Amino acid sequence: MEKTIQRGYAKINLHLDITGIMENGYHSVNTVMHSLSLCDTVVLTRRADSEYTVKCDVSAVPVGNDNLAVRAALLYKQAVSCACGADIYIEKRIPMAAGLAGGSADAAAVLRGMNELCGDPLSEEELCAIGSRLGADVPFCVCVSAAYATGKGDLLHPFPSMPDCTVVVACGGEGVSTPEAYGMLDRLYGGFAVGCGYVPRDMSALRESAERGDVISLAKSMYNIFEEPVLSVRPVAAGLRSILLENGAIGAMMSGSGPSVFGIFTDEKSALRAAEAIKQTGVTPHVCKPIS
Ligand code: ATP
């Protein structure tokens, strides 16, 4: 095979909470992630030599070895001695540094694509293991579209897919860097130290809603521990969330550590009306579907 076209799907967090601090100093999380039809397209073309190049249609995306897609290709080459080189082209549609795992989605697309170019020598589990060295969200992006995740977000457990609905995603204004966002939480919750008294939220209502296919109850059971502290200092994102709710979203929340927000709609007309209202603020809305 000379060329393969892969999709890297955006994820949203339907639940995101902290359960403590691990021995390595990372926060351990309880999270439910779901993929959306909003995606980057990643084209891999086999090269005669063993080099990797990356190009992207959005100039802000790094195109050197700090691009997660290139790092994924280099790790793949280490794992599979016969791996070929490739020219990687990314058509970027997932907003960057937005809490939607755009870079992780591209890395996952490259791992799947490289494996296809090389005749599928590695299993999905092996691709996930490579992915977890690149970032907590990469294993999810490699192999599933709905999961409950623990550890740093890379230990995946089954979770039912979202019922059919329309999701409007909006990303506007400045974000808070991930370390800064964790710092905010540490200050609020005593560093999540043993004895600090923080009790993670129960997520059984979310799981049961998904199992029953009850999208209204699911939308009402969502939780993100980052939302309150981050939106309190990011009025643009907070305003976009309000617009989603004012226009008929049955639930709206920030994804990851933001600044993206998403609204869940049972009725497509309301979703389109919300998207139009978002557009009026100068922000590009993404009207999409959960994928399973
Ligand atoms: P997550 O939700 O996994 O925390 P994110 O959606 O907040 O991720 P990304 O879009 O992955 O953030 O981008 C984070 C940073 O990663 C960017 O600021 C960018 O410099 C770098 N980066 C490296 N490779 C890519 C890529 N292929 N696409 C986007 N950003 C990339």
mmCIF file of C-alpha atoms and ligand atoms in Angstrom:
data_model
loop_
_atom_site.group_PDB
_atom_site.id
_atom_site.type_symbol
_atom_site.label_atom_id
_atom_site.label_comp_id
_atom_site.label_asym_id
_atom_site.label_seq_id
_atom_site.Cartn_x
_atom_site.Cartn_y
_atom_site.Cartn_z
ATOM 1 C CA MET A 1 0.000 0.000 0.000
ATOM 2 C CA GLU A 2 1.310 3.464 -0.969
ATOM 3 C CA LYS A 3 -1.133 5.759 0.751
ATOM 4 C CA THR A 4 -3.785 5.684 3.476
ATOM 5 C CA ILE A 5 -6.364 8.248 4.608
ATOM 6 C CA GLN A 6 -7.262 8.181 8.293
ATOM 7 C CA ARG A 7 -9.630 10.224 10.437
ATOM 8 C CA GLY A 8 -8.689 11.533 13.864
ATOM 9 C CA TYR A 9 -11.868 12.214 15.848
ATOM 10 C CA ALA A 10 -12.364 14.914 18.497
ATOM 11 C CA LYS A 11 -13.400 13.758 21.962
ATOM 12 C CA ILE A 12 -15.543 15.371 24.615
ATOM 13 C CA ASN A 13 -15.587 14.505 28.300
ATOM 14 C CA LEU A 14 -19.065 13.675 29.591
ATOM 15 C CA HIS A 15 -17.582 13.262 33.061
ATOM 16 C CA LEU A 16 -14.224 14.442 34.402
ATOM 17 C CA ASP A 17 -13.209 14.263 38.029
ATOM 18 C CA ILE A 18 -10.032 13.839 40.083
ATOM 19 C CA THR A 19 -9.602 10.837 42.356
ATOM 20 C CA GLY A 20 -6.222 11.640 43.923
ATOM 21 C CA ILE A 21 -2.513 11.958 43.223
ATOM 22 C CA MET A 22 -0.538 8.996 41.888
ATOM 23 C CA GLU A 23 2.946 8.009 43.048
ATOM 24 C CA ASN A 24 4.456 9.648 39.950
ATOM 25 C CA GLY A 25 2.805 12.959 40.904
ATOM 26 C CA TYR A 26 0.116 12.866 38.187
ATOM 27 C CA HIS A 27 -3.503 13.474 39.145
ATOM 28 C CA SER A 28 -5.573 10.326 38.758
ATOM 29 C CA VAL A 29 -8.876 10.882 36.999
ATOM 30 C CA ASN A 30 -12.289 9.353 36.551
ATOM 31 C CA THR A 31 -13.473 10.319 33.127
ATOM 32 C CA VAL A 32 -15.958 9.350 30.439
ATOM 33 C CA MET A 33 -14.843 10.246 26.926
ATOM 34 C CA HIS A 34 -16.866 10.125 23.740
ATOM 35 C CA SER A 35 -15.808 10.692 20.122
ATOM 36 C CA LEU A 36 -17.550 13.147 17.828
ATOM 37 C CA SER A 37 -17.858 13.271 14.071
ATOM 38 C CA LEU A 38 -15.748 16.470 14.154
ATOM 39 C CA CYS A 39 -12.418 15.196 12.841
ATOM 40 C CA ASP A 40 -9.032 15.895 11.276
ATOM 41 C CA THR A 41 -8.120 14.022 8.109
ATOM 42 C CA VAL A 42 -4.623 12.552 8.139
ATOM 43 C CA VAL A 43 -3.113 11.354 4.850
ATOM 44 C CA LEU A 44 0.000 9.170 5.033
ATOM 45 C CA THR A 45 1.994 8.569 1.866
ATOM 46 C CA ARG A 46 4.784 5.983 1.905
ATOM 47 C CA ARG A 47 8.315 7.329 1.254
ATOM 48 C CA ALA A 48 11.175 5.434 -0.343
ATOM 49 C CA ASP A 49 13.454 6.395 2.572
ATOM 50 C CA SER A 50 12.816 6.169 6.322
ATOM 51 C CA GLU A 51 12.143 9.899 6.938
ATOM 52 C CA TYR A 52 8.933 11.549 8.131
ATOM 53 C CA THR A 53 7.622 14.932 7.006
ATOM 54 C CA VAL A 54 4.481 16.674 8.213
ATOM 55 C CA LYS A 55 2.417 19.418 6.622
ATOM 56 C CA CYS A 56 -0.807 20.945 7.878
ATOM 57 C CA ASP A 57 -3.336 23.323 6.331
ATOM 58 C CA VAL A 58 -3.396 25.373 9.576
ATOM 59 C CA SER A 59 -0.174 27.336 10.072
ATOM 60 C CA ALA A 60 -0.369 27.419 13.911
ATOM 61 C CA VAL A 61 0.121 23.650 14.113
ATOM 62 C CA PRO A 62 3.800 22.769 14.704
ATOM 63 C CA VAL A 63 5.314 20.871 11.767
ATOM 64 C CA GLY A 64 8.565 19.637 13.331
ATOM 65 C CA ASN A 65 9.283 16.769 15.686
ATOM 66 C CA ASP A 66 7.081 18.411 18.319
ATOM 67 C CA ASN A 67 4.009 17.547 16.245
ATOM 68 C CA LEU A 68 2.373 14.610 18.013
ATOM 69 C CA ALA A 69 1.780 12.975 14.617
ATOM 70 C CA VAL A 70 5.544 12.851 13.922
ATOM 71 C CA ARG A 71 6.282 11.669 17.455
ATOM 72 C CA ALA A 72 3.754 8.878 16.901
ATOM 73 C CA ALA A 73 5.456 7.865 13.631
ATOM 74 C CA LEU A 74 8.899 7.847 15.310
ATOM 75 C CA LEU A 75 7.661 5.651 18.171
ATOM 76 C CA TYR A 76 5.978 3.344 15.668
ATOM 77 C CA LYS A 77 9.300 3.021 13.802
ATOM 78 C CA GLN A 78 11.048 2.048 17.058
ATOM 79 C CA ALA A 79 8.442 -0.669 17.670
ATOM 80 C CA VAL A 80 8.390 -2.099 14.129
ATOM 81 C CA SER A 81 11.863 -2.433 12.658
ATOM 82 C CA CYS A 82 10.573 -2.685 9.073
ATOM 83 C CA ALA A 83 8.504 0.553 9.274
ATOM 84 C CA CYS A 84 8.738 2.753 6.171
ATOM 85 C CA GLY A 85 9.055 6.558 6.147
ATOM 86 C CA ALA A 86 5.991 8.644 5.325
ATOM 87 C CA ASP A 87 4.813 12.092 4.286
ATOM 88 C CA ILE A 88 2.018 13.080 6.680
ATOM 89 C CA TYR A 89 -0.560 15.658 5.684
ATOM 90 C CA ILE A 90 -3.045 16.896 8.306
ATOM 91 C CA GLU A 91 -6.252 18.636 7.324
ATOM 92 C CA LYS A 92 -7.001 20.283 10.653
ATOM 93 C CA ARG A 93 -10.626 20.794 11.649
ATOM 94 C CA ILE A 94 -10.441 20.159 15.413
ATOM 95 C CA PRO A 95 -9.720 23.429 17.242
ATOM 96 C CA MET A 96 -6.223 23.397 18.780
ATOM 97 C CA ALA A 97 -5.428 23.388 22.504
ATOM 98 C CA ALA A 98 -9.144 23.272 23.135
ATOM 99 C CA GLY A 99 -9.754 20.240 25.380
ATOM 100 C CA LEU A 100 -10.861 18.169 22.372
ATOM 101 C CA ALA A 101 -7.701 16.014 22.086
ATOM 102 C CA GLY A 102 -6.884 17.195 18.557
ATOM 103 C CA GLY A 103 -3.189 16.354 18.729
ATOM 104 C CA SER A 104 -3.948 12.967 20.290
ATOM 105 C CA ALA A 105 -6.473 12.247 17.534
ATOM 106 C CA ASP A 106 -3.800 12.961 14.893
ATOM 107 C CA ALA A 107 -1.257 10.787 16.722
ATOM 108 C CA ALA A 108 -3.779 7.934 16.865
ATOM 109 C CA ALA A 109 -4.553 8.344 13.153
ATOM 110 C CA VAL A 110 -0.815 8.112 12.386
ATOM 111 C CA LEU A 111 -0.386 4.962 14.504
ATOM 112 C CA ARG A 112 -3.309 3.302 12.701
ATOM 113 C CA GLY A 113 -2.120 4.591 9.316
ATOM 114 C CA MET A 114 1.506 3.528 9.761
ATOM 115 C CA ASN A 115 0.316 0.094 10.842
ATOM 116 C CA GLU A 116 -1.832 -0.156 7.705
ATOM 117 C CA LEU A 117 1.045 0.952 5.428
ATOM 118 C CA CYS A 118 3.237 -1.724 7.029
ATOM 119 C CA GLY A 119 0.689 -4.565 6.634
ATOM 120 C CA ASP A 120 -0.862 -4.414 10.141
ATOM 121 C CA PRO A 121 1.949 -6.097 12.133
ATOM 122 C CA LEU A 122 0.733 -4.652 15.471
ATOM 123 C CA SER A 123 -2.532 -5.335 17.287
ATOM 124 C CA GLU A 124 -4.798 -2.541 18.509
ATOM 125 C CA GLU A 125 -3.581 -3.211 22.078
ATOM 126 C CA GLU A 126 0.022 -2.760 20.958
ATOM 127 C CA LEU A 127 -0.875 0.504 19.187
ATOM 128 C CA CYS A 128 -2.593 1.673 22.404
ATOM 129 C CA ALA A 129 0.544 0.849 24.413
ATOM 130 C CA ILE A 130 2.622 3.015 22.044
ATOM 131 C CA GLY A 131 -0.082 5.697 22.266
ATOM 132 C CA SER A 132 0.018 5.883 26.057
ATOM 133 C CA ARG A 133 3.689 6.968 25.812
ATOM 134 C CA LEU A 134 2.550 9.976 23.747
ATOM 135 C CA GLY A 135 -0.304 11.225 25.917
ATOM 136 C CA ALA A 136 -3.134 10.151 28.199
ATOM 137 C CA ASP A 137 -5.824 10.577 25.529
ATOM 138 C CA VAL A 138 -4.039 8.714 22.716
ATOM 139 C CA PRO A 139 -5.063 5.126 23.663
ATOM 140 C CA PHE A 140 -8.716 6.226 23.678
ATOM 141 C CA CYS A 141 -8.294 7.867 20.256
ATOM 142 C CA VAL A 142 -6.613 4.717 18.880
ATOM 143 C CA CYS A 143 -9.214 2.158 19.720
ATOM 144 C CA VAL A 144 -12.609 3.245 21.022
ATOM 145 C CA SER A 145 -15.292 5.878 20.621
ATOM 146 C CA ALA A 146 -16.766 5.687 24.135
ATOM 147 C CA ALA A 147 -14.911 4.765 27.314
ATOM 148 C CA TYR A 148 -14.684 5.197 31.042
ATOM 149 C CA ALA A 149 -11.029 5.922 31.779
ATOM 150 C CA THR A 150 -9.007 5.894 34.986
ATOM 151 C CA GLY A 151 -5.324 6.322 35.885
ATOM 152 C CA LYS A 152 -4.098 9.412 34.040
ATOM 153 C CA GLY A 153 -6.944 8.798 31.592
ATOM 154 C CA ASP A 154 -5.185 6.021 29.692
ATOM 155 C CA LEU A 155 -6.666 2.949 31.420
ATOM 156 C CA LEU A 156 -9.777 2.248 29.389
ATOM 157 C CA HIS A 157 -12.926 0.436 30.508
ATOM 158 C CA PRO A 158 -16.144 -0.157 28.570
ATOM 159 C CA PHE A 159 -18.828 2.511 28.585
ATOM 160 C CA PRO A 160 -22.050 2.555 26.545
ATOM 161 C CA SER A 161 -22.207 4.854 23.512
ATOM 162 C CA MET A 162 -24.192 8.072 23.695
ATOM 163 C CA PRO A 163 -27.729 7.905 22.338
ATOM 164 C CA ASP A 164 -28.314 9.660 19.027
ATOM 165 C CA CYS A 165 -28.341 13.456 19.421
ATOM 166 C CA THR A 166 -26.711 16.540 17.921
ATOM 167 C CA VAL A 167 -23.694 18.108 19.620
ATOM 168 C CA VAL A 168 -22.661 21.707 19.018
ATOM 169 C CA VAL A 169 -19.052 22.496 19.944
ATOM 170 C CA ALA A 170 -17.738 26.036 20.324
ATOM 171 C CA CYS A 171 -14.223 27.151 21.129
ATOM 172 C CA GLY A 172 -13.581 30.832 21.690
ATOM 173 C CA GLY A 173 -11.383 33.115 23.759
ATOM 174 C CA GLU A 174 -8.214 32.305 25.560
ATOM 175 C CA GLY A 175 -7.805 28.983 27.395
ATOM 176 C CA VAL A 176 -6.111 28.145 30.671
ATOM 177 C CA SER A 177 -3.031 25.945 30.245
ATOM 178 C CA THR A 178 -3.476 22.398 31.542
ATOM 179 C CA PRO A 179 -0.888 22.818 34.375
ATOM 180 C CA GLU A 180 -2.550 26.100 35.377
ATOM 181 C CA ALA A 181 -5.966 24.401 35.422
ATOM 182 C CA TYR A 182 -4.679 21.582 37.656
ATOM 183 C CA GLY A 183 -3.068 24.243 39.879
ATOM 184 C CA MET A 184 -6.477 25.909 40.294
ATOM 185 C CA LEU A 185 -7.993 22.590 41.387
ATOM 186 C CA ASP A 186 -5.110 21.870 43.798
ATOM 187 C CA ARG A 187 -5.695 25.216 45.494
ATOM 188 C CA LEU A 188 -9.441 24.577 45.733
ATOM 189 C CA TYR A 189 -9.241 20.979 46.984
ATOM 190 C CA GLY A 190 -6.165 20.864 49.237
ATOM 191 C CA GLY A 191 -3.977 19.277 46.576
ATOM 192 C CA PHE A 192 -6.205 16.157 46.659
ATOM 193 C CA ALA A 193 -3.970 14.862 49.459
ATOM 194 C CA VAL A 194 -5.150 11.899 51.534
ATOM 195 C CA GLY A 195 -7.356 13.370 54.265
ATOM 196 C CA CYS A 196 -8.217 16.539 52.289
ATOM 197 C CA GLY A 197 -11.842 15.424 52.333
ATOM 198 C CA TYR A 198 -12.466 15.522 48.600
ATOM 199 C CA VAL A 199 -14.876 12.796 47.515
ATOM 200 C CA PRO A 200 -15.132 12.150 43.751
ATOM 201 C CA ARG A 201 -18.614 12.402 42.263
ATOM 202 C CA ASP A 202 -20.681 9.310 41.739
ATOM 203 C CA MET A 203 -21.153 8.711 38.014
ATOM 204 C CA SER A 204 -23.723 5.921 38.134
ATOM 205 C CA ALA A 205 -26.534 8.228 36.891
ATOM 206 C CA LEU A 206 -24.471 8.987 33.766
ATOM 207 C CA ARG A 207 -23.789 5.311 33.095
ATOM 208 C CA GLU A 208 -27.402 4.283 33.685
ATOM 209 C CA SER A 209 -28.670 7.064 31.390
ATOM 210 C CA ALA A 210 -26.316 5.888 28.629
ATOM 211 C CA GLU A 211 -27.364 2.257 29.166
ATOM 212 C CA ARG A 212 -31.056 3.233 28.914
ATOM 213 C CA GLY A 213 -30.382 5.436 25.881
ATOM 214 C CA ASP A 214 -31.879 8.371 27.807
ATOM 215 C CA VAL A 215 -30.120 11.398 26.343
ATOM 216 C CA ILE A 216 -32.005 13.944 28.493
ATOM 217 C CA SER A 217 -30.965 12.281 31.729
ATOM 218 C CA LEU A 218 -27.431 11.795 30.351
ATOM 219 C CA ALA A 219 -27.119 15.503 29.557
ATOM 220 C CA LYS A 220 -28.296 16.376 33.084
ATOM 221 C CA SER A 221 -25.818 13.935 34.698
ATOM 222 C CA MET A 222 -22.633 15.341 33.117
ATOM 223 C CA TYR A 223 -19.885 16.744 35.348
ATOM 224 C CA ASN A 224 -16.500 18.378 34.837
ATOM 225 C CA ILE A 225 -14.509 19.430 37.923
ATOM 226 C CA PHE A 226 -12.564 21.978 35.828
ATOM 227 C CA GLU A 227 -15.646 23.779 34.591
ATOM 228 C CA GLU A 228 -16.460 26.093 37.478
ATOM 229 C CA PRO A 229 -12.941 27.391 38.207
ATOM 230 C CA VAL A 230 -11.962 27.732 34.530
ATOM 231 C CA LEU A 231 -15.200 29.353 33.314
ATOM 232 C CA SER A 232 -15.104 31.795 36.243
ATOM 233 C CA VAL A 233 -11.957 33.323 34.682
ATOM 234 C CA ARG A 234 -12.834 32.744 31.010
ATOM 235 C CA PRO A 235 -15.951 34.835 30.262
ATOM 236 C CA VAL A 236 -15.912 34.123 26.507
ATOM 237 C CA ALA A 237 -16.208 30.363 27.025
ATOM 238 C CA ALA A 238 -18.771 30.901 29.807
ATOM 239 C CA GLY A 239 -20.800 33.102 27.434
ATOM 240 C CA LEU A 240 -20.716 30.444 24.685
ATOM 241 C CA ARG A 241 -21.991 27.854 27.158
ATOM 242 C CA SER A 242 -24.871 30.185 28.093
ATOM 243 C CA ILE A 243 -25.738 30.681 24.404
ATOM 244 C CA LEU A 244 -25.993 26.896 23.945
ATOM 245 C CA LEU A 245 -28.374 26.596 26.906
ATOM 246 C CA GLU A 246 -30.443 29.651 25.887
ATOM 247 C CA ASN A 247 -30.963 28.072 22.470
ATOM 248 C CA GLY A 248 -32.318 24.747 23.613
ATOM 249 C CA ALA A 249 -29.356 22.581 24.674
ATOM 250 C CA ILE A 250 -30.590 20.010 27.181
ATOM 251 C CA GLY A 251 -27.163 20.149 28.779
ATOM 252 C CA ALA A 252 -23.936 22.067 28.104
ATOM 253 C CA MET A 253 -20.491 21.717 29.584
ATOM 254 C CA MET A 254 -16.822 22.496 29.088
ATOM 255 C CA SER A 255 -14.671 19.699 27.613
ATOM 256 C CA GLY A 256 -11.402 18.745 29.330
ATOM 257 C CA SER A 257 -9.688 21.792 30.811
ATOM 258 C CA GLY A 258 -11.321 23.929 28.107
ATOM 259 C CA PRO A 259 -11.852 26.346 26.683
ATOM 260 C CA SER A 260 -14.177 24.371 24.334
ATOM 261 C CA VAL A 261 -17.760 24.005 25.428
ATOM 262 C CA PHE A 262 -20.379 21.707 23.953
ATOM 263 C CA GLY A 263 -24.158 21.529 24.044
ATOM 264 C CA ILE A 264 -26.326 18.440 23.592
ATOM 265 C CA PHE A 265 -29.503 18.819 21.534
ATOM 266 C CA THR A 266 -32.328 16.384 20.880
ATOM 267 C CA ASP A 267 -33.681 18.539 18.119
ATOM 268 C CA GLU A 268 -31.574 19.493 15.116
ATOM 269 C CA LYS A 269 -33.384 22.798 14.516
ATOM 270 C CA SER A 270 -32.407 24.076 17.975
ATOM 271 C CA ALA A 271 -28.838 22.909 17.375
ATOM 272 C CA LEU A 272 -28.688 24.908 14.130
ATOM 273 C CA ARG A 273 -30.227 27.943 15.840
ATOM 274 C CA ALA A 274 -27.617 27.698 18.612
ATOM 275 C CA ALA A 275 -24.854 27.379 16.006
ATOM 276 C CA GLU A 276 -26.146 30.530 14.285
ATOM 277 C CA ALA A 277 -26.162 32.412 17.611
ATOM 278 C CA ILE A 278 -22.570 31.258 18.265
ATOM 279 C CA LYS A 279 -21.564 32.448 14.784
ATOM 280 C CA GLN A 280 -22.957 35.917 15.580
ATOM 281 C CA THR A 281 -20.293 36.214 18.309
ATOM 282 C CA GLY A 282 -17.515 35.634 15.734
ATOM 283 C CA VAL A 283 -16.797 32.066 16.896
ATOM 284 C CA THR A 284 -17.032 29.132 14.456
ATOM 285 C CA PRO A 285 -19.468 26.494 15.736
ATOM 286 C CA HIS A 286 -19.114 22.791 14.921
ATOM 287 C CA VAL A 287 -22.396 20.922 14.551
ATOM 288 C CA CYS A 288 -21.689 17.223 14.899
ATOM 289 C CA LYS A 289 -22.865 13.796 16.015
ATOM 290 C CA PRO A 290 -21.499 11.364 18.570
ATOM 291 C CA ILE A 291 -19.857 8.421 16.809
ATOM 292 C CA SER A 292 -19.964 4.832 17.951
HETATM 293 P P1 ATP B 1 -6.124 17.381 25.240
HETATM 294 O O1 ATP B 1 -7.605 17.516 25.204
HETATM 295 O O2 ATP B 1 -5.604 16.001 24.860
HETATM 296 O O3 ATP B 1 -5.479 17.941 26.488
HETATM 297 P P2 ATP B 1 -6.047 19.638 23.529
HETATM 298 O O4 ATP B 1 -7.208 19.424 22.633
HETATM 299 O O5 ATP B 1 -6.277 20.570 24.683
HETATM 300 O O6 ATP B 1 -5.538 18.259 24.056
HETATM 301 P P3 ATP B 1 -4.264 19.815 21.279
HETATM 302 O O7 ATP B 1 -5.142 20.316 20.197
HETATM 303 O O8 ATP B 1 -3.854 18.402 21.235
HETATM 304 O O9 ATP B 1 -4.845 20.190 22.722
HETATM 305 O O10 ATP B 1 -2.979 20.782 21.272
HETATM 306 C C1 ATP B 1 -2.133 20.968 22.387
HETATM 307 C C2 ATP B 1 -0.775 21.455 21.900
HETATM 308 O O11 ATP B 1 -0.132 20.379 21.214
HETATM 309 C C3 ATP B 1 -0.873 22.578 20.890
HETATM 310 O O12 ATP B 1 -0.703 23.803 21.519
HETATM 311 C C4 ATP B 1 0.244 22.279 19.876
HETATM 312 O O13 ATP B 1 1.333 23.133 20.054
HETATM 313 C C5 ATP B 1 0.692 20.852 20.150
HETATM 314 N N1 ATP B 1 0.502 19.922 19.018
HETATM 315 C C6 ATP B 1 1.387 18.999 18.630
HETATM 316 N N2 ATP B 1 0.926 18.278 17.599
HETATM 317 C C7 ATP B 1 -0.304 18.740 17.310
HETATM 318 C C8 ATP B 1 -1.287 18.377 16.356
HETATM 319 N N3 ATP B 1 -1.084 17.403 15.464
HETATM 320 N N4 ATP B 1 -2.459 19.062 16.375
HETATM 321 C C9 ATP B 1 -2.661 20.043 17.294
HETATM 322 N N5 ATP B 1 -1.751 20.432 18.201
HETATM 323 C C10 ATP B 1 -0.581 19.785 18.237
#
